[in-house]
mmCIF file of C-alpha atoms in Angstrom:
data_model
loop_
_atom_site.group_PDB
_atom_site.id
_atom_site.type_symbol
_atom_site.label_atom_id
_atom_site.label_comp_id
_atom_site.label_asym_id
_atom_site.label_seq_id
_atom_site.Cartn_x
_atom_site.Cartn_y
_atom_site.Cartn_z
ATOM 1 C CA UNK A 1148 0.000 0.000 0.000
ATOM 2 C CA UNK A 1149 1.539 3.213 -0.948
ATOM 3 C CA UNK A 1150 0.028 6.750 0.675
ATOM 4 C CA UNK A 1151 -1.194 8.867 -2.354
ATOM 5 C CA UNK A 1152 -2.636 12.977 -1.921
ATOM 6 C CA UNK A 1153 -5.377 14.019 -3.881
ATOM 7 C CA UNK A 1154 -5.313 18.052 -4.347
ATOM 8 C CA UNK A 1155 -8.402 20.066 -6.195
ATOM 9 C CA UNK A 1156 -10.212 17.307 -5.823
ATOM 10 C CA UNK A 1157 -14.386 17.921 -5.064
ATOM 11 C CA UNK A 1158 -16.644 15.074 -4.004
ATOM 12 C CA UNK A 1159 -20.380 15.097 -4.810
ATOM 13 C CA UNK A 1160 -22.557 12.837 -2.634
ATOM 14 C CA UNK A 1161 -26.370 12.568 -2.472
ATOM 15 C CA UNK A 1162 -28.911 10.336 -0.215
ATOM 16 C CA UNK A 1163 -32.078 9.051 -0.911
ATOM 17 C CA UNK A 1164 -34.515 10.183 1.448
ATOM 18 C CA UNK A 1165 -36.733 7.260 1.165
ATOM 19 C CA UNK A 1166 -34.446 3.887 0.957
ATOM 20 C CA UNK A 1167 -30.945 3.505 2.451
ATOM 21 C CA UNK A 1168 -29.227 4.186 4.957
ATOM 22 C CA UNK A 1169 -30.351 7.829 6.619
ATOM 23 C CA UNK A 1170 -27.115 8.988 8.405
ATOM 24 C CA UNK A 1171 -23.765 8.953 7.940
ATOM 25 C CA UNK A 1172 -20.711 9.809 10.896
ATOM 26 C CA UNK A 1173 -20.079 13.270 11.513
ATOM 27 C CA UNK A 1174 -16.397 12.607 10.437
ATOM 28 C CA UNK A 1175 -17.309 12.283 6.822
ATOM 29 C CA UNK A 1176 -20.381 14.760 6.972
ATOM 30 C CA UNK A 1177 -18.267 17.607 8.619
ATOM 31 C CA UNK A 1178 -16.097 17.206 4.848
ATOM 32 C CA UNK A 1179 -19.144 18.501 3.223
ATOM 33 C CA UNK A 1180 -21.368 21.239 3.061
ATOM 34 C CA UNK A 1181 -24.642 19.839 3.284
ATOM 35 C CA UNK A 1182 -28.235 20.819 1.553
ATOM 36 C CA UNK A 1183 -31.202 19.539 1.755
ATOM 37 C CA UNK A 1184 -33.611 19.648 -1.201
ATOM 38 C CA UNK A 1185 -37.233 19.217 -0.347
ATOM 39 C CA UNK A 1186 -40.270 18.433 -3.124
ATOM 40 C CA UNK A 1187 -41.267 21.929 -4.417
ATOM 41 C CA UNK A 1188 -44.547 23.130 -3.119
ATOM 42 C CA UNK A 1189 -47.144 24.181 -6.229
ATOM 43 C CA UNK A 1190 -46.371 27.603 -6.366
ATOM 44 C CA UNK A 1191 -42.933 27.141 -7.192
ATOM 45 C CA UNK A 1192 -43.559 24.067 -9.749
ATOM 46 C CA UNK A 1193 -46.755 26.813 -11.021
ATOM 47 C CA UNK A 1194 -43.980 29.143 -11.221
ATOM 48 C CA UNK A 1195 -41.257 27.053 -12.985
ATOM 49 C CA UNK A 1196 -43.380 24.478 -15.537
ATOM 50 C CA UNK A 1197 -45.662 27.913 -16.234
ATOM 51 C CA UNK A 1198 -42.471 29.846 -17.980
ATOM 52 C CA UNK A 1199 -41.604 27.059 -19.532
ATOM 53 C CA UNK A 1200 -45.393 26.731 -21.545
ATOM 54 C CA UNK A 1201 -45.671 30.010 -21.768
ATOM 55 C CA UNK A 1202 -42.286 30.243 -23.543
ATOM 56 C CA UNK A 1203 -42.890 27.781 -25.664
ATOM 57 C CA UNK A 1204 -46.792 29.217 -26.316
ATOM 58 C CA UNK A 1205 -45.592 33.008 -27.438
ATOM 59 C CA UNK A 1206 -45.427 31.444 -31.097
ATOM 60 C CA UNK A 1207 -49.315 30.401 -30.932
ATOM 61 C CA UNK A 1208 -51.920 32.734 -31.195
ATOM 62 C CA UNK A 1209 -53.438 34.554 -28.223
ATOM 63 C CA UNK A 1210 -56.197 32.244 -27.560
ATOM 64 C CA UNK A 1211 -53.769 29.470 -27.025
ATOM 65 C CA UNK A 1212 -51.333 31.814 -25.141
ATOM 66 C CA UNK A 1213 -54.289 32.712 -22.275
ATOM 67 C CA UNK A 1214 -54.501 28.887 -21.103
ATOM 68 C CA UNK A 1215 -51.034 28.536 -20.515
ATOM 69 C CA UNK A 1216 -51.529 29.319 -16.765
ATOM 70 C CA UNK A 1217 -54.914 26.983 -16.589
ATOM 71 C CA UNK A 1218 -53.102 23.909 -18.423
ATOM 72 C CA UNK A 1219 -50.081 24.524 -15.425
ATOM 73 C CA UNK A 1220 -52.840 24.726 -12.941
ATOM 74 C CA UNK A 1221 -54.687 21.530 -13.974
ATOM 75 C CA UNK A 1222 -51.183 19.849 -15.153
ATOM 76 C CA UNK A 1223 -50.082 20.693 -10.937
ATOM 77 C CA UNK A 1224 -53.759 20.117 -9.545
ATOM 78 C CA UNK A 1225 -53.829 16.584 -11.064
ATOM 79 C CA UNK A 1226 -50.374 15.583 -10.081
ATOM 80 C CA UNK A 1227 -50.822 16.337 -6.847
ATOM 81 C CA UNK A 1228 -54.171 14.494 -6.769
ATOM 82 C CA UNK A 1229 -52.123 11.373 -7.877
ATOM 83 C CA UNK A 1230 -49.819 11.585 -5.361
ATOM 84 C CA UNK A 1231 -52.120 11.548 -2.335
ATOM 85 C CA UNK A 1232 -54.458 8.924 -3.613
ATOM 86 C CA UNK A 1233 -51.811 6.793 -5.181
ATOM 87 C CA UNK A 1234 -49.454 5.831 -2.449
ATOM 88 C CA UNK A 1235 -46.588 2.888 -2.867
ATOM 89 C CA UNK A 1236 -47.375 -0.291 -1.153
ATOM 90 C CA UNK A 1237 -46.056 -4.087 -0.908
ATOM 91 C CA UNK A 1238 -47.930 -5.154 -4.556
ATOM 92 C CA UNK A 1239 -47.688 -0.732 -6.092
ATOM 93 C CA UNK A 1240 -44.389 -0.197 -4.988
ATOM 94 C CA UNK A 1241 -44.023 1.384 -8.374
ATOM 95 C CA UNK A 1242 -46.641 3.648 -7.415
ATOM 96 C CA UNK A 1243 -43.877 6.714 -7.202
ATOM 97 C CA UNK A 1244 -44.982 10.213 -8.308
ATOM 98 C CA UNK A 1245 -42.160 12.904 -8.403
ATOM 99 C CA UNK A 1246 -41.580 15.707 -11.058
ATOM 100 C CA UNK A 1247 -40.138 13.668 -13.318
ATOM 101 C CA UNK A 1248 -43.758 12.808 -13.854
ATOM 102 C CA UNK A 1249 -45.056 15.962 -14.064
ATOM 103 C CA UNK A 1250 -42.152 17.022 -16.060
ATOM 104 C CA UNK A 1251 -43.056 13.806 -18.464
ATOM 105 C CA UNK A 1252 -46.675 15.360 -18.818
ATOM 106 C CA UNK A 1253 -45.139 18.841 -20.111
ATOM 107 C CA UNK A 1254 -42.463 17.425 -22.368
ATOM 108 C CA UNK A 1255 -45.656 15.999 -24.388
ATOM 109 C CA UNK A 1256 -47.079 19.498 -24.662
ATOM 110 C CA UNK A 1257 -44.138 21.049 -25.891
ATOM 111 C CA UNK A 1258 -44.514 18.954 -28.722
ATOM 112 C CA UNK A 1259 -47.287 21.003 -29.864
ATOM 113 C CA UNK A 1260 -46.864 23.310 -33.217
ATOM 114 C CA UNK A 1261 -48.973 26.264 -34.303
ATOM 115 C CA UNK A 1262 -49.085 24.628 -37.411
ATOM 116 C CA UNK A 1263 -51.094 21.591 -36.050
ATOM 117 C CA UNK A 1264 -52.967 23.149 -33.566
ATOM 118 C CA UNK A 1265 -53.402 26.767 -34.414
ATOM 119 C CA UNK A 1266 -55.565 28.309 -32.334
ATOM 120 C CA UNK A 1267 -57.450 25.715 -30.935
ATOM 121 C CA UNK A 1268 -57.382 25.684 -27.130
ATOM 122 C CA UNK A 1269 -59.550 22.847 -26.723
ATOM 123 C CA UNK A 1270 -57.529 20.240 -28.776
ATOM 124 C CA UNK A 1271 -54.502 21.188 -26.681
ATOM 125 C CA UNK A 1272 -56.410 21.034 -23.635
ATOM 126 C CA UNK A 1273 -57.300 17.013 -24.857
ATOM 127 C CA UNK A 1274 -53.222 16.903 -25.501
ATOM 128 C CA UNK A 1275 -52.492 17.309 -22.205
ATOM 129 C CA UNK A 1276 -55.435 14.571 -20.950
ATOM 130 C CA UNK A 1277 -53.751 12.307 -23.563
ATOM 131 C CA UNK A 1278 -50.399 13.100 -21.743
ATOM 132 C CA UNK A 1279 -51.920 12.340 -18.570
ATOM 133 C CA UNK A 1280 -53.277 9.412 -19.088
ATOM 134 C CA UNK A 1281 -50.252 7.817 -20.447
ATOM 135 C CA UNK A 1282 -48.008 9.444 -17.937
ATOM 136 C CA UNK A 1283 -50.152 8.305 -14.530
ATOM 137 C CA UNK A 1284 -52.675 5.805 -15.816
ATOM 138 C CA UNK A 1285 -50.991 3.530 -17.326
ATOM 139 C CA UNK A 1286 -48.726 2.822 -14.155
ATOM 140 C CA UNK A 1287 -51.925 1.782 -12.820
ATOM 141 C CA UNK A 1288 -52.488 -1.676 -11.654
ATOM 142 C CA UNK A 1289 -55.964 -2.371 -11.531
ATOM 143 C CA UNK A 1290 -59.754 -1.341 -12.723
ATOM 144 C CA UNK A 1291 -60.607 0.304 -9.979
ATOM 145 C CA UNK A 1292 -57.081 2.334 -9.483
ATOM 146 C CA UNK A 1293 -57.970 3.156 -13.673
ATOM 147 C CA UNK A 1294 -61.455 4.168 -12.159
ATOM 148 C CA UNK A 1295 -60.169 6.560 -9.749
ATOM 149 C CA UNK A 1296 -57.658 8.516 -12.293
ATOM 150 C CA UNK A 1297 -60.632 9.352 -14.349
ATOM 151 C CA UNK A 1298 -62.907 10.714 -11.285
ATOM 152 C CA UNK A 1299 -59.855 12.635 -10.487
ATOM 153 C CA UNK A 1300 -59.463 13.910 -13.978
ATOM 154 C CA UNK A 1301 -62.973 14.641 -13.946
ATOM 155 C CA UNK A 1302 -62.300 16.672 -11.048
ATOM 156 C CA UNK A 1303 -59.965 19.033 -12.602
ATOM 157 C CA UNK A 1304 -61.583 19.560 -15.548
ATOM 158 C CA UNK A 1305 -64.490 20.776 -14.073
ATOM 159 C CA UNK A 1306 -62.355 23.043 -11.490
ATOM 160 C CA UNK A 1307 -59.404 24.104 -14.126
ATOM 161 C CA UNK A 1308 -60.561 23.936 -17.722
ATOM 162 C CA UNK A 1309 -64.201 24.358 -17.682
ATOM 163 C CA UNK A 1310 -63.303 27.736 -19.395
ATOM 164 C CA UNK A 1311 -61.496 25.670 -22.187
ATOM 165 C CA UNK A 1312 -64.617 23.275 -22.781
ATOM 166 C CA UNK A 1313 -66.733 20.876 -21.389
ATOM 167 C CA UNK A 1314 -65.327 17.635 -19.852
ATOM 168 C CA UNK A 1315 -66.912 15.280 -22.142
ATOM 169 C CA UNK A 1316 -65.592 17.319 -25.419
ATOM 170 C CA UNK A 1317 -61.827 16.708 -24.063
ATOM 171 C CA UNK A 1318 -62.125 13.987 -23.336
ATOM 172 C CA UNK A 1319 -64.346 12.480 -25.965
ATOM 173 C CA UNK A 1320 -62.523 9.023 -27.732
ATOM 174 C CA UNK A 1321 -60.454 8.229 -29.090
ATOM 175 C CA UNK A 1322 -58.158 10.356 -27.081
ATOM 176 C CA UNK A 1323 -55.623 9.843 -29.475
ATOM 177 C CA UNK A 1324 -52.158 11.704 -30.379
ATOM 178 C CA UNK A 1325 -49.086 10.506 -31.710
ATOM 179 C CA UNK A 1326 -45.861 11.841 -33.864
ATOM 180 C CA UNK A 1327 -46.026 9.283 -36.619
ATOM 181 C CA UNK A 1328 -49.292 10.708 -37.461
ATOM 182 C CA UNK A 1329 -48.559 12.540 -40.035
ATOM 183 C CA UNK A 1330 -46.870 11.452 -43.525
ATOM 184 C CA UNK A 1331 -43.800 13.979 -42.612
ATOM 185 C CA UNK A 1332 -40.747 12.682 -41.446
ATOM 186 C CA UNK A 1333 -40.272 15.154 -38.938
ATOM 187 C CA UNK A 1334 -42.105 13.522 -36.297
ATOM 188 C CA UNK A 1335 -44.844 16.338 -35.903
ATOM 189 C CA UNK A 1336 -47.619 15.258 -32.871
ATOM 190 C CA UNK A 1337 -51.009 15.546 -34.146
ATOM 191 C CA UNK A 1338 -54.563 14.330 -33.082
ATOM 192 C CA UNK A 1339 -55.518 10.434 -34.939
ATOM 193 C CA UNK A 1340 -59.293 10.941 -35.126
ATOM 194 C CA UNK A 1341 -60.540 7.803 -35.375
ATOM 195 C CA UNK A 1342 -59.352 3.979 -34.169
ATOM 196 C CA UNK A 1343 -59.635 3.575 -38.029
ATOM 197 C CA UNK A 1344 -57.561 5.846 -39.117
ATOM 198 C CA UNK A 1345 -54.626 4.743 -36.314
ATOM 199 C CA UNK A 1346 -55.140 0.903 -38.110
ATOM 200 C CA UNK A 1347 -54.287 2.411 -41.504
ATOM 201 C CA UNK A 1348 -51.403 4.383 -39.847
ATOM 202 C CA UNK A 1349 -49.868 1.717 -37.624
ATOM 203 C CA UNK A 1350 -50.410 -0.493 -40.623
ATOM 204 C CA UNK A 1351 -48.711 1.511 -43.222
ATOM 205 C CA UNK A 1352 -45.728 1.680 -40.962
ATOM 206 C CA UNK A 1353 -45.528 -1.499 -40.323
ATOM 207 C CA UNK A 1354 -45.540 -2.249 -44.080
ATOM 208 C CA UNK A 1355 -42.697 0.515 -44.559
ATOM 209 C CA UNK A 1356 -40.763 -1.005 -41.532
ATOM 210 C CA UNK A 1357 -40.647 -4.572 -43.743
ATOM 211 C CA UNK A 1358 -39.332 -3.175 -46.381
ATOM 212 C CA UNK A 1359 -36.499 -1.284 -45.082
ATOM 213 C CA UNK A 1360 -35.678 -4.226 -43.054
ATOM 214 C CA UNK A 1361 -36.192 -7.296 -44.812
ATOM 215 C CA UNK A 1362 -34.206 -9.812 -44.645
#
């Protein structure tokens, strides 16, 4: 064993809160400076995912621009909703809601283009219930958990977006968006109308799939 000095060196370290071990000796901690780094309360995740939409929204027209605050609100409202009801257990230990849900949720909005959705409020208003449904509900485990997202989605609707439309407009099936929608090949998200039309896209691309592929 040979002695060796490390100079300019820094040393990073972070605990999990939730699993591990929950203390180290004060011989190592008194090395570092320490900070804690609780969950955000809503008005600063309101305050942080807001800019970001409303960044991304100064490109759409003004009616789309106005519900950048209500889609935060009801993105923030229903995440929050989640994580009460929705606790881990033995059998949902996946059942883990942190903002890199949330952030999931808003990455899918930013997606959105003036040239697909122009000024219509309401079809980004069902973008983000498409979002939210594949974000939270299909981490689900059961009917009745699935049963309890949509009362809870019902919920903020009704409080957040009833100036947007009416709940059964957003979220009238199929609630449908994907990028491969389109016949582009830049991977523009759009609405698929009908479980029809997603057969003749999914089978089209299957077709084109098997031809640059075959073997």
């Amino acid at each position: 064993l040979t002695f060796k000095t490390l100079l300019n060196t820094m040393f990073v370290g972070a605990m999990n809160p939730s699993s591990g071990s929950f203390s180290i000796i004060d011989r190592m901690q008194r090395h570092f400076a320490t900070f804690a780094c609780p969950f955000p309360d809503q008005d600063v995740c309101r305050r942080i995912y807001g800019q970001i939409l409303a960044g991304h929204f100064h490109v759409f027209p003004q009616s789309v621009q106005s519900i950048a605050p209500v889609l935060t609100d009801a993105a923030i409202a229903l995440h929050t909703l989640v994580a009460d009801n929705f606790l881990p257990n033995a059998i949902k230990f996946h059942y883990q809601w942190n903002l890199r849900e949330l952030s999931n949720v808003f990455q899918g909005l930013l997606q959105a283009t003036p040239a697909v959705f122009g000024s219509d409020a309401r079809m980004l208003a069902r973008l983000w219930a498409h979002e939210a449904y594949r974000v939270y509900q299909d981490r689900l485990v059961s009917e009745a958990d699935c049963a309890r997202f949509t009362e809870q989605m019902s919920k903020v609707l009704k409080e957040k977006l009833f100036s947007v439309g009416k709940e059964e407009a957003i979220l009238a099936q199929p609630l449908l968006f994907a990028a491969f929608a389109g016949d582009a090949d830049d991977k523009i998200v759009g609405p698929i109308e009908t479980v029809d039309s997603l057969s003749v896209i999914l089978n089209k691309k299957l077709h084109e799939y098997n031809e640059t592929y075959a073997r």
